[in-house]
Tab-separated table of C-alpha atoms in Angstrom:
chain	number	residue	atom	x	y	z
G	1	MET	CA	34.142	283.404	154.182
G	2	LYS	CA	36.875	284.212	156.716
G	3	GLN	CA	40.458	283.739	155.563
G	4	THR	CA	42.929	281.648	157.553
G	5	VAL	CA	46.410	283.176	157.825
G	6	ASP	CA	49.437	280.977	158.532
G	7	VAL	CA	51.614	283.225	160.701
G	8	ALA	CA	54.753	281.150	160.135
G	9	ALA	CA	54.405	281.297	156.337
G	10	LEU	CA	53.579	284.999	156.464
G	11	LEU	CA	56.628	285.928	158.535
G	12	ASP	CA	59.055	283.575	156.805
G	13	GLY	CA	57.945	284.400	153.280
G	14	HIS	CA	58.308	288.174	153.463
G	15	PRO	CA	61.255	290.561	153.956
G	16	TRP	CA	62.495	291.555	157.392
G	17	SER	CA	60.761	294.910	157.835
G	18	THR	CA	62.323	297.858	159.650
G	19	TYR	CA	59.819	297.490	162.485
G	20	GLN	CA	60.664	293.805	162.891
G	21	LYS	CA	64.376	294.654	163.010
G	22	LEU	CA	63.734	297.253	165.708
G	23	LEU	CA	61.793	294.699	167.779
G	24	THR	CA	64.591	292.148	167.362
G	25	VAL	CA	67.154	294.693	168.534
G	26	LEU	CA	64.957	295.697	171.473
G	27	ALA	CA	64.641	292.106	172.656
G	28	ALA	CA	68.369	291.548	172.221
G	29	LEU	CA	69.234	294.685	174.210
G	30	ALA	CA	67.706	293.080	177.303
G	31	VAL	CA	70.635	290.644	177.244
G	32	ILE	CA	73.059	293.564	177.694
G	33	PHE	CA	71.563	294.175	181.139
G	34	ASP	CA	71.590	290.411	181.711
G	35	GLY	CA	75.350	290.318	181.125
G	36	PHE	CA	75.740	293.534	183.129
G	37	ASP	CA	74.056	292.304	186.317
G	38	ILE	CA	75.418	288.754	186.327
G	39	GLN	CA	78.979	290.117	186.346
G	40	ILE	CA	78.531	293.031	188.737
G	41	LEU	CA	79.517	291.098	191.870
G	42	GLY	CA	82.910	290.237	190.379
G	43	PHE	CA	83.747	293.934	190.211
G	44	ALA	CA	82.431	294.608	193.716
G	45	ILE	CA	84.277	291.793	195.527
G	46	PRO	CA	87.580	293.689	196.001
G	47	SER	CA	85.709	296.577	197.661
G	48	LEU	CA	83.660	294.168	199.802
G	49	ILE	CA	86.813	292.407	200.965
G	50	ARG	CA	88.226	295.679	202.241
G	51	GLU	CA	84.993	296.933	203.830
G	52	TRP	CA	83.898	293.670	205.472
G	53	HIS	CA	87.437	292.486	206.341
G	54	VAL	CA	86.853	289.021	204.885
G	55	ALA	CA	88.792	286.656	202.619
G	56	ARG	CA	88.201	286.084	198.928
G	57	SER	CA	87.308	282.458	199.588
G	58	ASP	CA	84.299	283.586	201.647
G	59	PHE	CA	82.581	284.657	198.440
G	60	GLY	CA	82.671	281.176	196.910
G	61	PRO	CA	79.225	280.129	198.206
G	62	VAL	CA	77.756	283.488	197.174
G	63	LEU	CA	78.956	283.092	193.594
G	64	ALA	CA	77.706	279.495	193.602
G	65	MET	CA	74.246	280.728	194.606
G	66	GLY	CA	74.212	282.937	191.521
G	67	LEU	CA	74.939	279.958	189.277
G	68	CYS	CA	72.225	277.928	191.042
G	69	GLY	CA	69.809	280.757	190.396
G	70	MET	CA	70.690	280.788	186.705
G	71	ALA	CA	70.237	277.010	186.492
G	72	ALA	CA	66.774	277.302	188.064
G	73	GLY	CA	65.722	280.499	186.339
G	74	GLY	CA	66.347	279.317	182.778
G	75	PRO	CA	63.857	276.424	182.634
G	76	LEU	CA	61.358	278.159	184.944
G	77	ALA	CA	61.266	281.326	182.850
G	78	GLY	CA	61.171	279.242	179.680
G	79	TYR	CA	58.064	277.458	180.958
G	80	CYS	CA	56.465	280.752	181.976
G	81	GLY	CA	57.252	282.183	178.547
G	82	ASP	CA	55.487	279.283	176.838
G	83	ARG	CA	52.545	279.477	179.231
G	84	PHE	CA	51.993	283.195	179.835
G	85	GLY	CA	53.899	284.911	177.032
G	86	ARG	CA	57.525	285.621	176.260
G	87	ARG	CA	57.060	289.366	176.658
G	88	LYS	CA	55.706	289.028	180.188
G	89	ALA	CA	58.358	286.507	181.170
G	90	LEU	CA	61.187	288.653	179.818
G	91	ILE	CA	59.972	291.810	181.540
G	92	ALA	CA	59.424	289.920	184.812
G	93	CYS	CA	62.995	288.584	184.674
G	94	VAL	CA	64.454	292.039	183.987
G	95	VAL	CA	62.450	293.508	186.877
G	96	LEU	CA	63.522	290.653	189.170
G	97	PHE	CA	67.255	291.013	188.637
G	98	GLY	CA	66.963	294.811	188.632
G	99	LEU	CA	65.219	294.871	192.020
G	100	ALA	CA	67.577	292.252	193.465
G	101	THR	CA	70.578	294.272	192.300
G	102	ILE	CA	69.270	297.483	193.895
G	103	ALA	CA	68.490	295.606	197.120
G	104	THR	CA	72.083	294.347	197.193
G	105	ALA	CA	73.225	297.960	197.622
G	106	PHE	CA	71.729	297.832	201.155
G	107	VAL	CA	72.928	294.368	202.196
G	108	GLN	CA	74.989	294.014	205.374
G	109	GLY	CA	76.234	290.422	205.368
G	110	PHE	CA	76.785	287.208	203.478
G	111	VAL	CA	73.332	285.724	204.089
G	112	GLY	CA	71.517	288.637	202.488
G	113	LEU	CA	74.102	288.800	199.713
G	114	ALA	CA	73.676	285.088	198.939
G	115	VAL	CA	69.855	285.296	198.843
G	116	LEU	CA	69.904	288.321	196.575
G	117	ARG	CA	72.539	286.714	194.385
G	118	LEU	CA	70.228	283.705	193.982
G	119	LEU	CA	67.367	285.987	192.889
G	120	THR	CA	69.652	287.902	190.538
G	121	GLY	CA	70.769	284.623	188.983
G	122	MET	CA	67.174	283.494	188.502
G	123	GLY	CA	66.342	286.726	186.717
G	124	THR	CA	69.419	286.766	184.504
G	125	GLY	CA	69.158	283.056	183.758
G	126	GLY	CA	65.528	283.450	182.709
G	127	ALA	CA	65.966	286.573	180.606
G	128	LEU	CA	68.300	285.051	178.002
G	129	PRO	CA	66.015	282.247	176.679
G	130	ASN	CA	62.984	284.523	176.411
G	131	ALA	CA	64.939	287.380	174.845
G	132	SER	CA	66.573	285.086	172.282
G	133	THR	CA	63.234	283.430	171.469
G	134	LEU	CA	61.511	286.782	170.989
G	135	ALA	CA	64.352	288.064	168.829
G	136	ALA	CA	64.213	284.930	166.680
G	137	GLU	CA	60.422	284.920	166.339
G	138	PHE	CA	60.320	288.545	165.199
G	139	ALA	CA	62.633	287.612	162.297
G	140	PRO	CA	61.953	285.579	159.134
G	141	LEU	CA	63.386	282.077	159.162
G	142	ARG	CA	66.332	282.927	156.913
G	143	ARG	CA	67.245	285.836	159.196
G	144	ARG	CA	66.986	283.987	162.494
G	145	PRO	CA	70.702	283.130	162.676
G	146	THR	CA	71.409	286.868	162.519
G	147	ALA	CA	68.853	287.536	165.255
G	148	VAL	CA	70.360	284.839	167.486
G	149	LYS	CA	73.904	286.163	166.920
G	150	LEU	CA	72.728	289.663	167.832
G	151	THR	CA	71.277	288.351	171.080
G	152	LEU	CA	74.348	286.322	172.025
G	153	VAL	CA	76.820	289.112	171.323
G	154	CYS	CA	74.942	291.362	173.748
G	155	PHE	CA	75.961	289.248	176.769
G	156	PRO	CA	79.716	289.949	176.598
G	157	LEU	CA	78.859	293.474	175.474
G	158	GLY	CA	77.018	293.949	178.765
G	159	GLY	CA	80.052	292.648	180.628
G	160	MET	CA	82.278	295.090	178.739
G	161	LEU	CA	80.008	298.003	179.651
G	162	VAL	CA	79.888	297.053	183.326
G	163	GLY	CA	83.695	296.915	183.344
G	164	LEU	CA	83.985	300.389	181.878
G	165	LEU	CA	81.378	301.725	184.312
G	166	ALA	CA	83.053	300.014	187.262
G	167	ALA	CA	86.383	301.674	186.511
G	168	TRP	CA	84.701	305.073	186.829
G	169	VAL	CA	81.985	304.505	189.473
G	170	LEU	CA	83.709	302.328	192.096
G	171	PRO	CA	86.447	304.842	193.011
G	172	ARG	CA	83.823	307.617	193.307
G	173	LEU	CA	80.601	306.081	194.619
G	174	GLY	CA	81.772	302.772	196.063
G	175	TRP	CA	80.249	299.344	195.560
G	176	ARG	CA	76.848	300.338	196.986
G	177	GLY	CA	76.462	303.168	194.502
G	178	PHE	CA	77.638	300.816	191.769
G	179	TYR	CA	74.907	298.318	192.663
G	180	ALA	CA	72.271	301.032	192.820
G	181	ILE	CA	73.124	302.175	189.295
G	182	GLY	CA	73.355	298.577	188.081
G	183	GLY	CA	69.833	297.873	189.326
G	184	ALA	CA	68.218	301.128	188.211
G	185	LEU	CA	69.269	300.770	184.572
G	186	PRO	CA	67.463	297.454	183.897
G	187	LEU	CA	64.365	298.711	185.738
G	188	LEU	CA	64.233	301.733	183.444
G	189	PHE	CA	64.675	299.436	180.460
G	190	ALA	CA	61.830	297.226	181.735
G	191	VAL	CA	59.540	300.262	181.517
G	192	VAL	CA	60.625	300.730	177.893
G	193	LEU	CA	59.947	297.059	177.161
G	194	TRP	CA	56.486	297.253	178.730
G	195	ALA	CA	55.609	300.316	176.660
G	196	VAL	CA	57.114	299.295	173.304
G	197	LEU	CA	57.754	295.543	173.029
G	198	PRO	CA	54.808	293.460	171.712
G	199	GLU	CA	54.193	289.794	172.316
G	200	SER	CA	55.574	287.132	169.981
G	201	PRO	CA	53.266	286.685	166.957
G	202	ARG	CA	53.742	282.909	167.254
G	203	PHE	CA	52.458	283.020	170.838
G	204	LEU	CA	49.485	285.208	169.883
G	205	ALA	CA	48.544	282.865	167.023
G	206	ARG	CA	47.862	280.024	169.471
G	207	ARG	CA	45.285	282.059	171.436
G	208	PRO	CA	42.120	283.094	169.562
G	209	ALA	CA	41.242	285.666	172.229
G	210	LEU	CA	44.422	287.559	171.301
G	211	TRP	CA	43.924	287.496	167.528
G	212	PRO	CA	42.892	291.188	167.340
G	213	ARG	CA	46.268	292.091	168.875
G	214	LEU	CA	47.985	289.786	166.408
G	215	ALA	CA	46.223	291.387	163.437
G	216	ARG	CA	47.322	294.861	164.544
G	217	LEU	CA	50.902	293.658	165.105
G	218	LEU	CA	51.156	291.997	161.688
G	219	THR	CA	49.726	295.087	160.028
G	220	ARG	CA	52.325	297.249	161.735
G	221	MET	CA	55.014	294.828	160.536
G	222	GLY	CA	53.879	295.599	156.996
G	223	HIS	CA	51.800	292.490	156.279
G	224	ALA	CA	48.361	292.792	154.729
G	225	VAL	CA	45.856	290.955	156.941
G	226	PRO	CA	42.145	290.872	155.925
G	227	ASP	CA	39.647	291.962	158.573
G	228	GLY	CA	38.272	289.115	160.678
G	229	SER	CA	41.025	286.691	159.655
G	230	LEU	CA	41.607	283.429	161.481
G	231	PHE	CA	45.168	282.578	162.439
G	232	GLU	CA	47.259	279.461	162.752
G	233	ASP	CA	50.937	278.598	163.007
G	234	HIS	CA	51.458	275.555	160.830
G	235	ALA	CA	55.009	275.040	162.131
G	236	GLU	CA	53.682	274.582	165.672
G	237	ARG	CA	50.671	272.456	164.882
G	238	GLY	CA	50.694	269.312	166.974
G	239	THR	CA	53.986	270.116	168.678
G	240	ALA	CA	53.340	272.896	171.177
G	241	ASP	CA	51.857	270.594	173.783
G	242	GLY	CA	53.700	267.393	172.974
G	243	ALA	CA	57.289	268.156	173.841
G	244	SER	CA	59.001	266.751	176.912
G	245	LEU	CA	62.467	266.359	178.336
G	246	ARG	CA	62.300	262.684	177.361
G	247	THR	CA	62.359	263.731	173.699
G	248	LEU	CA	65.940	264.981	174.088
G	249	PHE	CA	67.066	261.459	174.996
G	250	GLY	CA	65.059	259.712	172.307
G	251	PRO	CA	66.427	258.035	169.175
G	252	GLY	CA	68.749	260.268	167.210
G	253	LEU	CA	69.076	262.903	169.949
G	254	ALA	CA	70.510	261.156	173.014
G	255	HIS	CA	74.110	261.320	171.745
G	256	ASP	CA	73.865	265.007	170.834
G	257	THR	CA	72.103	265.903	174.081
G	258	ALA	CA	74.723	264.201	176.246
G	259	GLY	CA	77.551	265.857	174.310
G	260	LEU	CA	75.994	269.300	174.571
G	261	TRP	CA	75.351	268.950	178.300
G	262	VAL	CA	78.949	267.916	178.990
G	263	ALA	CA	80.266	270.747	176.837
G	264	PHE	CA	78.128	273.365	178.554
G	265	PHE	CA	79.177	272.039	181.964
G	266	CYS	CA	82.821	272.509	181.007
G	267	LEU	CA	82.106	275.965	179.613
G	268	GLY	CA	80.770	276.980	183.026
G	269	SER	CA	84.339	278.074	183.739
G	270	VAL	CA	83.504	281.296	181.894
G	271	TYR	CA	81.230	282.273	184.785
G	272	LEU	CA	84.053	281.622	187.234
G	273	ILE	CA	86.081	284.234	185.354
G	274	PHE	CA	83.191	286.683	185.552
G	275	GLY	CA	83.027	286.266	189.318
G	276	TRP	CA	86.675	286.042	190.318
G	277	LEU	CA	88.818	287.929	187.805
G	278	PRO	CA	88.813	291.438	189.391
G	279	ALA	CA	89.506	289.990	192.858
G	280	MET	CA	92.366	287.865	191.513
G	281	LEU	CA	93.898	290.828	189.692
G	282	THR	CA	93.743	293.117	192.727
G	283	ALA	CA	95.361	290.334	194.773
G	284	GLN	CA	98.286	290.506	192.323
G	285	GLY	CA	98.791	294.191	193.143
G	286	LEU	CA	96.755	295.842	190.391
G	287	ASP	CA	94.581	298.802	191.347
G	288	LEU	CA	90.791	298.481	191.183
G	289	ALA	CA	90.419	300.495	187.977
G	290	THR	CA	92.980	298.340	186.144
G	291	ALA	CA	91.384	295.145	187.468
G	292	SER	CA	87.980	296.334	186.242
G	293	SER	CA	89.498	297.111	182.861
G	294	GLY	CA	90.832	293.546	182.727
G	295	LEU	CA	87.354	292.030	182.831
G	296	ALA	CA	86.086	294.663	180.401
G	297	VAL	CA	88.792	293.657	177.916
G	298	TYR	CA	87.937	289.985	178.523
G	299	ASN	CA	84.360	290.751	177.463
G	300	LEU	CA	85.490	292.902	174.544
G	301	GLY	CA	87.398	289.878	173.295
G	302	GLY	CA	84.166	287.924	173.713
G	303	VAL	CA	82.264	290.337	171.476
G	304	LEU	CA	84.885	289.937	168.745
G	305	GLY	CA	84.948	286.163	169.261
G	306	VAL	CA	81.191	285.821	168.721
G	307	LEU	CA	81.399	287.679	165.411
G	308	VAL	CA	84.531	285.940	164.129
G	309	TRP	CA	83.441	282.411	165.052
G	310	ALA	CA	79.992	282.977	163.576
G	311	MET	CA	81.753	283.633	160.279
G	312	PHE	CA	84.001	280.563	160.695
G	313	VAL	CA	81.055	278.269	161.479
G	314	SER	CA	79.064	279.533	158.494
G	315	ILE	CA	82.027	278.772	156.191
G	316	LEU	CA	83.658	275.689	157.742
G	317	GLY	CA	80.806	274.061	159.654
G	318	SER	CA	80.747	273.649	163.425
G	319	ARG	CA	83.245	270.881	164.219
G	320	ARG	CA	86.594	272.455	163.297
G	321	PRO	CA	85.965	275.983	164.669
G	322	LEU	CA	84.624	274.642	167.972
G	323	LEU	CA	87.392	272.083	168.456
G	324	SER	CA	90.204	274.466	167.497
G	325	GLY	CA	88.667	277.244	169.577
G	326	ALA	CA	88.426	275.048	172.674
G	327	LEU	CA	92.048	273.882	172.348
G	328	ALA	CA	93.285	277.430	171.742
G	329	CYS	CA	91.281	278.654	174.732
G	330	ALA	CA	92.933	276.079	176.984
G	331	GLY	CA	96.341	277.054	175.622
G	332	SER	CA	95.720	280.771	176.198
G	333	ALA	CA	94.662	280.048	179.785
G	334	LEU	CA	97.930	278.197	180.411
G	335	ALA	CA	99.875	281.055	178.785
G	336	LEU	CA	98.381	283.469	181.325
G	337	LEU	CA	100.301	281.648	184.061
G	338	MET	CA	103.585	282.661	182.447
G	339	VAL	CA	102.889	286.397	182.148
G	340	PRO	CA	105.364	288.325	184.360
G	341	ILE	CA	102.907	290.650	186.096
G	342	GLN	CA	105.543	292.428	188.197
G	343	ALA	CA	107.757	293.222	185.198
G	344	HIS	CA	107.587	296.591	183.465
G	345	GLY	CA	104.451	296.609	181.322
G	346	GLY	CA	103.467	293.211	182.676
G	347	HIS	CA	99.905	294.250	183.524
G	348	ILE	CA	99.366	295.490	179.939
G	349	LEU	CA	100.518	292.133	178.573
G	350	LEU	CA	98.290	290.351	181.093
G	351	ILE	CA	95.198	292.303	180.059
G	352	ALA	CA	95.969	291.675	176.379
G	353	CYS	CA	96.202	287.940	177.070
G	354	LEU	CA	92.903	288.117	178.962
G	355	GLY	CA	91.326	289.653	175.881
G	356	ILE	CA	92.553	286.743	173.754
G	357	ASN	CA	91.281	284.201	176.266
G	358	GLY	CA	87.926	286.003	176.433
G	359	LEU	CA	87.699	285.977	172.650
G	360	LEU	CA	88.212	282.217	172.481
G	361	ALA	CA	86.109	281.247	175.515
G	362	ASN	CA	83.089	283.346	174.533
G	363	ALA	CA	83.400	282.312	170.887
G	364	VAL	CA	83.126	278.632	171.794
G	365	GLN	CA	80.368	279.174	174.352
G	366	THR	CA	78.108	281.224	172.089
G	367	SER	CA	78.729	278.862	169.168
G	368	MET	CA	77.501	276.072	171.437
G	369	TYR	CA	74.207	277.922	171.920
G	370	ALA	CA	73.780	278.174	168.163
G	371	LEU	CA	74.732	274.508	167.748
G	372	ALA	CA	72.178	273.459	170.360
G	373	THR	CA	69.480	275.485	168.584
G	374	HIS	CA	70.170	273.815	165.233
G	375	SER	CA	70.794	270.257	166.401
G	376	THR	CA	67.752	269.947	168.671
G	377	PRO	CA	64.256	270.037	167.121
G	378	SER	CA	62.277	272.874	168.668
G	379	VAL	CA	58.695	272.455	169.829
G	380	HIS	CA	57.956	275.422	167.600
G	381	GLU	CA	59.459	274.188	164.364
G	382	GLN	CA	59.508	271.131	162.195
G	383	PRO	CA	62.950	270.033	160.993
G	384	GLU	CA	62.183	270.114	157.265
G	385	TRP	CA	63.805	273.546	156.829
G	386	ARG	CA	67.264	272.195	157.573
G	387	THR	CA	69.240	271.614	154.414
G	388	ARG	CA	71.520	268.656	153.796
G	389	ARG	CA	74.524	270.959	154.160
G	390	GLN	CA	73.376	272.164	157.594
G	391	TRP	CA	72.749	268.633	158.831
G	392	GLY	CA	76.127	267.551	157.451
G	393	GLU	CA	77.881	270.292	159.426
G	394	LEU	CA	76.134	269.267	162.623
G	395	GLU	CA	76.684	265.567	162.161
G	396	ALA	CA	80.387	266.296	161.705
G	397	CYS	CA	80.430	267.484	165.315
């Protein structure tokens, strides 16, 4: 008689193998290129202003198109990931924003730049949900918070890397060469993903035609699977096809959903910093390399903020770290207005303050992602795993 294997119980009841950790890291690394390409225009704007003889304000609609692309790409790629596979959706998103970034190196005007920025935003906006889902589903349940943190920290890390690269590349190769490099890197990584990254075991479990692939994957993860086994995912039974947007506004969730949406709308200011900071710094008389370093330090602060606030939330719950972080972030932004840039050493003080603001802003934003994951029932999980302590922390928000 054929044995039925519950994939959820198998993954959650065993240690996090080395191979599973490598797959989690691989999925998370895609977010580095996500953060890299979504911020690349901010570094290029000062060079574009000089070459095209235009004003900074002319780039407002272009940056807005990128945000529109992210807003559209997230849910679209999420749907495609559920329907066709998270691996395929993630690779398609990486290829999309890689190709759009390379094409931007040849653009000659605002129309082409806006269209390509829209496509870049769709790719970057769609990569994050599929990468974070893959990273989480490769990990046992008790290790998923670690997997999610690893994914989230990669976004500001990508912004930090693009800042360091911009400081070296822009003075030598110009903005077109910078875009060419910024598009080639994710395309090369997409080839690595296609060759190495497997599909989510939870996705494979729902499709009997793919069970041979699932058996090989689980065996490689170190799990003993009898030949000819049948597979199921008990955590997804009855939920994979029954979720809808209406559920988020049902009893017990409407208040949390509204609060999260308002909070994320306010946190959209982080993307304004990504787009405008280098141009604003060069307008204050800083050279391009120093301006690029400013955004790199902003993202470095974000990396530290993700790690520090993850520790605070795990110890204190979500309410106090998020509230204090948001208030401190607003205060640090106001303090930036009082930095004497023209004074001796003023630009060093300014960049240090940007690092503090980046730490606080990214800490609150990434904590919001984690809060949304825990406070909203997923279509892939039942809520029984949440302990009373976890629910108490969330209700305190």
